[in-house]
Amino acid sequence: MSALLPAAHLYSWAAIWGGSGYYSYVASPIAFKTLSRKEFGALQNKVFPHFFLAQTLAPLVIGATAPYLLGTGALATLGVAFIGGAANKWWLLPVCKDIKEKRFILEDAGQTDSEEHKRLTKEFGKMHGLSLAFNMVNFLALTGYGYILLKGLIRK
């Protein structure tokens, strides 16, 4: 077997694990503290479609490039990571974006104290909380896969 497949496998896992961890737990909190809420939302609207697509596709690439037979634990962690990314990409991202846009319209009209704005803010909080949970699930599943990968590397 050429070194290309194992290298693609390792680099795919390392890129998505490191990138997800850094963006989620370092870069995003810094941006949140630095930018206005609207600027932060605009940034996330540009980043998240690509970020969640990467979180969805990477487990498939990792699985397809595995230079060994994937056991139940590996398949489970990659499957869970895929679900975490896909839920954010195709369900929660569009829902959160829609809620934010409706809320911004009310804010621009000076209706921040309206019942509708309060309802949208509460709904956004729920959906954003779910998104954070799915993001954490993705990262923890990829961390679990990293442990499985490490065990395989140490045995060799």
PDB file of C-alpha atoms in Angstrom:
ATOM      1  CA  MET A   1       0.000   0.000   0.000  1.00  0.00           C
ATOM      2  CA  SER A   2       1.346   3.413  -0.860  1.00  0.00           C
ATOM      3  CA  ALA A   3       1.812   6.011   1.835  1.00  0.00           C
ATOM      4  CA  LEU A   4      -0.785   8.198   0.120  1.00  0.00           C
ATOM      5  CA  LEU A   5      -3.856   6.537   1.647  1.00  0.00           C
ATOM      6  CA  PRO A   6      -2.617   6.567   5.265  1.00  0.00           C
ATOM      7  CA  ALA A   7      -1.428  10.158   4.835  1.00  0.00           C
ATOM      8  CA  ALA A   8      -4.792  11.263   3.399  1.00  0.00           C
ATOM      9  CA  HIS A   9      -6.527   9.497   6.278  1.00  0.00           C
ATOM     10  CA  LEU A  10      -4.402  11.068   8.997  1.00  0.00           C
ATOM     11  CA  TYR A  11      -4.405  14.549   7.470  1.00  0.00           C
ATOM     12  CA  SER A  12      -8.177  14.455   6.903  1.00  0.00           C
ATOM     13  CA  TRP A  13      -8.804  13.589  10.529  1.00  0.00           C
ATOM     14  CA  ALA A  14      -6.233  16.094  11.823  1.00  0.00           C
ATOM     15  CA  ALA A  15      -7.545  18.936   9.653  1.00  0.00           C
ATOM     16  CA  ILE A  16     -11.197  18.553  10.645  1.00  0.00           C
ATOM     17  CA  TRP A  17     -10.455  17.843  14.305  1.00  0.00           C
ATOM     18  CA  GLY A  18      -8.004  20.711  14.687  1.00  0.00           C
ATOM     19  CA  GLY A  19     -10.006  23.103  12.532  1.00  0.00           C
ATOM     20  CA  SER A  20     -13.276  22.368  14.316  1.00  0.00           C
ATOM     21  CA  GLY A  21     -11.717  22.674  17.734  1.00  0.00           C
ATOM     22  CA  TYR A  22      -9.910  25.897  16.927  1.00  0.00           C
ATOM     23  CA  TYR A  23     -12.818  27.618  15.203  1.00  0.00           C
ATOM     24  CA  SER A  24     -15.434  26.488  17.725  1.00  0.00           C
ATOM     25  CA  TYR A  25     -13.548  27.083  20.947  1.00  0.00           C
ATOM     26  CA  VAL A  26     -10.940  29.771  20.138  1.00  0.00           C
ATOM     27  CA  ALA A  27     -11.719  31.862  17.029  1.00  0.00           C
ATOM     28  CA  SER A  28     -15.511  32.030  17.385  1.00  0.00           C
ATOM     29  CA  PRO A  29     -15.507  33.199  21.029  1.00  0.00           C
ATOM     30  CA  ILE A  30     -12.903  35.858  20.171  1.00  0.00           C
ATOM     31  CA  ALA A  31     -14.999  37.063  17.226  1.00  0.00           C
ATOM     32  CA  PHE A  32     -18.131  37.098  19.423  1.00  0.00           C
ATOM     33  CA  LYS A  33     -16.391  39.313  21.988  1.00  0.00           C
ATOM     34  CA  THR A  34     -14.869  41.600  19.345  1.00  0.00           C
ATOM     35  CA  LEU A  35     -17.628  42.153  16.778  1.00  0.00           C
ATOM     36  CA  SER A  36     -21.101  43.606  17.121  1.00  0.00           C
ATOM     37  CA  ARG A  37     -23.899  41.034  17.129  1.00  0.00           C
ATOM     38  CA  LYS A  38     -24.811  41.876  13.526  1.00  0.00           C
ATOM     39  CA  GLU A  39     -21.174  41.706  12.360  1.00  0.00           C
ATOM     40  CA  PHE A  40     -20.689  38.428  14.193  1.00  0.00           C
ATOM     41  CA  GLY A  41     -23.852  37.039  12.604  1.00  0.00           C
ATOM     42  CA  ALA A  42     -22.678  38.140   9.156  1.00  0.00           C
ATOM     43  CA  LEU A  43     -19.310  36.432   9.716  1.00  0.00           C
ATOM     44  CA  GLN A  44     -20.927  33.204  10.888  1.00  0.00           C
ATOM     45  CA  ASN A  45     -23.332  33.266   7.920  1.00  0.00           C
ATOM     46  CA  LYS A  46     -20.301  33.223   5.606  1.00  0.00           C
ATOM     47  CA  VAL A  47     -18.270  30.650   7.570  1.00  0.00           C
ATOM     48  CA  PHE A  48     -20.863  28.145   8.761  1.00  0.00           C
ATOM     49  CA  PRO A  49     -22.070  26.739   5.427  1.00  0.00           C
ATOM     50  CA  HIS A  50     -18.481  25.679   4.645  1.00  0.00           C
ATOM     51  CA  PHE A  51     -17.687  24.711   8.244  1.00  0.00           C
ATOM     52  CA  PHE A  52     -20.690  22.419   8.637  1.00  0.00           C
ATOM     53  CA  LEU A  53     -20.202  20.940   5.164  1.00  0.00           C
ATOM     54  CA  ALA A  54     -16.625  20.071   6.146  1.00  0.00           C
ATOM     55  CA  GLN A  55     -17.885  18.536   9.409  1.00  0.00           C
ATOM     56  CA  THR A  56     -20.334  16.457   7.362  1.00  0.00           C
ATOM     57  CA  LEU A  57     -18.016  15.299   4.577  1.00  0.00           C
ATOM     58  CA  ALA A  58     -14.843  14.751   6.603  1.00  0.00           C
ATOM     59  CA  PRO A  59     -16.101  11.622   8.416  1.00  0.00           C
ATOM     60  CA  LEU A  60     -16.932  10.126   5.005  1.00  0.00           C
ATOM     61  CA  VAL A  61     -13.457  10.953   3.669  1.00  0.00           C
ATOM     62  CA  ILE A  62     -11.839   9.619   6.836  1.00  0.00           C
ATOM     63  CA  GLY A  63     -13.817   6.392   6.552  1.00  0.00           C
ATOM     64  CA  ALA A  64     -13.087   6.022   2.835  1.00  0.00           C
ATOM     65  CA  THR A  65      -9.343   6.555   3.271  1.00  0.00           C
ATOM     66  CA  ALA A  66      -8.883   4.283   6.282  1.00  0.00           C
ATOM     67  CA  PRO A  67      -5.862   2.090   5.553  1.00  0.00           C
ATOM     68  CA  TYR A  68      -7.322  -0.629   7.787  1.00  0.00           C
ATOM     69  CA  LEU A  69     -10.665  -2.293   8.397  1.00  0.00           C
ATOM     70  CA  LEU A  70     -12.847  -0.002  10.478  1.00  0.00           C
ATOM     71  CA  GLY A  71     -14.288  -1.640  13.564  1.00  0.00           C
ATOM     72  CA  THR A  72     -17.588  -0.900  15.270  1.00  0.00           C
ATOM     73  CA  GLY A  73     -16.134   1.883  17.431  1.00  0.00           C
ATOM     74  CA  ALA A  74     -14.569   3.655  14.459  1.00  0.00           C
ATOM     75  CA  LEU A  75     -17.733   3.383  12.380  1.00  0.00           C
ATOM     76  CA  ALA A  76     -19.862   4.596  15.289  1.00  0.00           C
ATOM     77  CA  THR A  77     -17.703   7.644  16.004  1.00  0.00           C
ATOM     78  CA  LEU A  78     -17.516   8.597  12.326  1.00  0.00           C
ATOM     79  CA  GLY A  79     -21.270   8.069  11.940  1.00  0.00           C
ATOM     80  CA  VAL A  80     -22.035  10.248  14.943  1.00  0.00           C
ATOM     81  CA  ALA A  81     -19.654  12.945  13.649  1.00  0.00           C
ATOM     82  CA  PHE A  82     -21.413  12.832  10.265  1.00  0.00           C
ATOM     83  CA  ILE A  83     -24.825  13.231  11.923  1.00  0.00           C
ATOM     84  CA  GLY A  84     -23.583  16.172  13.996  1.00  0.00           C
ATOM     85  CA  GLY A  85     -22.311  18.002  10.926  1.00  0.00           C
ATOM     86  CA  ALA A  86     -25.315  17.136   8.750  1.00  0.00           C
ATOM     87  CA  ALA A  87     -27.829  18.244  11.398  1.00  0.00           C
ATOM     88  CA  ASN A  88     -26.144  21.624  11.580  1.00  0.00           C
ATOM     89  CA  LYS A  89     -25.655  22.020   7.822  1.00  0.00           C
ATOM     90  CA  TRP A  90     -29.101  21.056   6.584  1.00  0.00           C
ATOM     91  CA  TRP A  91     -31.410  21.616   9.562  1.00  0.00           C
ATOM     92  CA  LEU A  92     -30.171  24.021  12.229  1.00  0.00           C
ATOM     93  CA  LEU A  93     -28.174  26.458  10.093  1.00  0.00           C
ATOM     94  CA  PRO A  94     -31.133  27.377   7.850  1.00  0.00           C
ATOM     95  CA  VAL A  95     -33.505  27.604  10.832  1.00  0.00           C
ATOM     96  CA  CYS A  96     -31.150  29.812  12.876  1.00  0.00           C
ATOM     97  CA  LYS A  97     -30.390  32.014   9.876  1.00  0.00           C
ATOM     98  CA  ASP A  98     -34.111  32.537   9.217  1.00  0.00           C
ATOM     99  CA  ILE A  99     -34.787  33.448  12.848  1.00  0.00           C
ATOM    100  CA  LYS A 100     -31.858  35.892  12.903  1.00  0.00           C
ATOM    101  CA  GLU A 101     -33.042  37.615   9.727  1.00  0.00           C
ATOM    102  CA  LYS A 102     -36.566  38.046  11.125  1.00  0.00           C
ATOM    103  CA  ARG A 103     -35.149  39.388  14.376  1.00  0.00           C
ATOM    104  CA  PHE A 104     -32.889  41.875  12.563  1.00  0.00           C
ATOM    105  CA  ILE A 105     -35.886  43.209  10.600  1.00  0.00           C
ATOM    106  CA  LEU A 106     -37.687  43.902  13.876  1.00  0.00           C
ATOM    107  CA  GLU A 107     -34.579  45.512  15.372  1.00  0.00           C
ATOM    108  CA  ASP A 108     -34.134  47.763  12.340  1.00  0.00           C
ATOM    109  CA  ALA A 109     -37.779  48.822  12.772  1.00  0.00           C
ATOM    110  CA  GLY A 110     -37.127  49.650  16.445  1.00  0.00           C
ATOM    111  CA  GLN A 111     -39.272  46.783  17.728  1.00  0.00           C
ATOM    112  CA  THR A 112     -36.788  45.209  20.138  1.00  0.00           C
ATOM    113  CA  ASP A 113     -39.361  45.237  22.955  1.00  0.00           C
ATOM    114  CA  SER A 114     -42.100  43.580  20.899  1.00  0.00           C
ATOM    115  CA  GLU A 115     -43.543  40.202  21.819  1.00  0.00           C
ATOM    116  CA  GLU A 116     -42.502  38.873  18.402  1.00  0.00           C
ATOM    117  CA  HIS A 117     -38.870  39.901  18.997  1.00  0.00           C
ATOM    118  CA  LYS A 118     -38.931  38.236  22.416  1.00  0.00           C
ATOM    119  CA  ARG A 119     -40.425  35.084  20.892  1.00  0.00           C
ATOM    120  CA  LEU A 120     -37.810  35.012  18.124  1.00  0.00           C
ATOM    121  CA  THR A 121     -34.993  35.591  20.620  1.00  0.00           C
ATOM    122  CA  LYS A 122     -36.226  32.692  22.750  1.00  0.00           C
ATOM    123  CA  GLU A 123     -36.607  30.452  19.685  1.00  0.00           C
ATOM    124  CA  PHE A 124     -33.129  31.383  18.459  1.00  0.00           C
ATOM    125  CA  GLY A 125     -31.700  30.530  21.874  1.00  0.00           C
ATOM    126  CA  LYS A 126     -33.246  27.052  21.723  1.00  0.00           C
ATOM    127  CA  MET A 127     -32.138  26.322  18.172  1.00  0.00           C
ATOM    128  CA  HIS A 128     -28.673  27.792  18.709  1.00  0.00           C
ATOM    129  CA  GLY A 129     -28.317  25.646  21.823  1.00  0.00           C
ATOM    130  CA  LEU A 130     -29.141  22.574  19.736  1.00  0.00           C
ATOM    131  CA  SER A 131     -26.594  23.671  17.143  1.00  0.00           C
ATOM    132  CA  LEU A 132     -23.926  24.032  19.826  1.00  0.00           C
ATOM    133  CA  ALA A 133     -24.809  20.566  21.116  1.00  0.00           C
ATOM    134  CA  PHE A 134     -24.528  18.987  17.646  1.00  0.00           C
ATOM    135  CA  ASN A 135     -21.224  20.802  17.119  1.00  0.00           C
ATOM    136  CA  MET A 136     -19.934  19.435  20.431  1.00  0.00           C
ATOM    137  CA  VAL A 137     -21.157  15.940  19.520  1.00  0.00           C
ATOM    138  CA  ASN A 138     -19.275  16.175  16.218  1.00  0.00           C
ATOM    139  CA  PHE A 139     -16.079  17.294  17.956  1.00  0.00           C
ATOM    140  CA  LEU A 140     -16.306  14.669  20.706  1.00  0.00           C
ATOM    141  CA  ALA A 141     -16.992  11.921  18.155  1.00  0.00           C
ATOM    142  CA  LEU A 142     -13.944  13.003  16.139  1.00  0.00           C
ATOM    143  CA  THR A 143     -11.939  13.071  19.372  1.00  0.00           C
ATOM    144  CA  GLY A 144     -13.096   9.512  20.061  1.00  0.00           C
ATOM    145  CA  TYR A 145     -12.047   8.484  16.569  1.00  0.00           C
ATOM    146  CA  GLY A 146      -8.663  10.106  17.207  1.00  0.00           C
ATOM    147  CA  TYR A 147      -8.237   7.844  20.226  1.00  0.00           C
ATOM    148  CA  ILE A 148      -9.062   4.796  18.082  1.00  0.00           C
ATOM    149  CA  LEU A 149      -6.615   6.003  15.431  1.00  0.00           C
ATOM    150  CA  LEU A 150      -3.916   6.546  18.039  1.00  0.00           C
ATOM    151  CA  LYS A 151      -4.405   3.042  19.440  1.00  0.00           C
ATOM    152  CA  GLY A 152      -3.931   1.680  15.918  1.00  0.00           C
ATOM    153  CA  LEU A 153      -0.767   3.708  15.365  1.00  0.00           C
ATOM    154  CA  ILE A 154       0.762   2.630  18.665  1.00  0.00           C
ATOM    155  CA  ARG A 155       0.171  -1.060  17.911  1.00  0.00           C
ATOM    156  CA  LYS A 156       2.090  -0.894  14.636  1.00  0.00           C
TER     157      LYS A 156
END
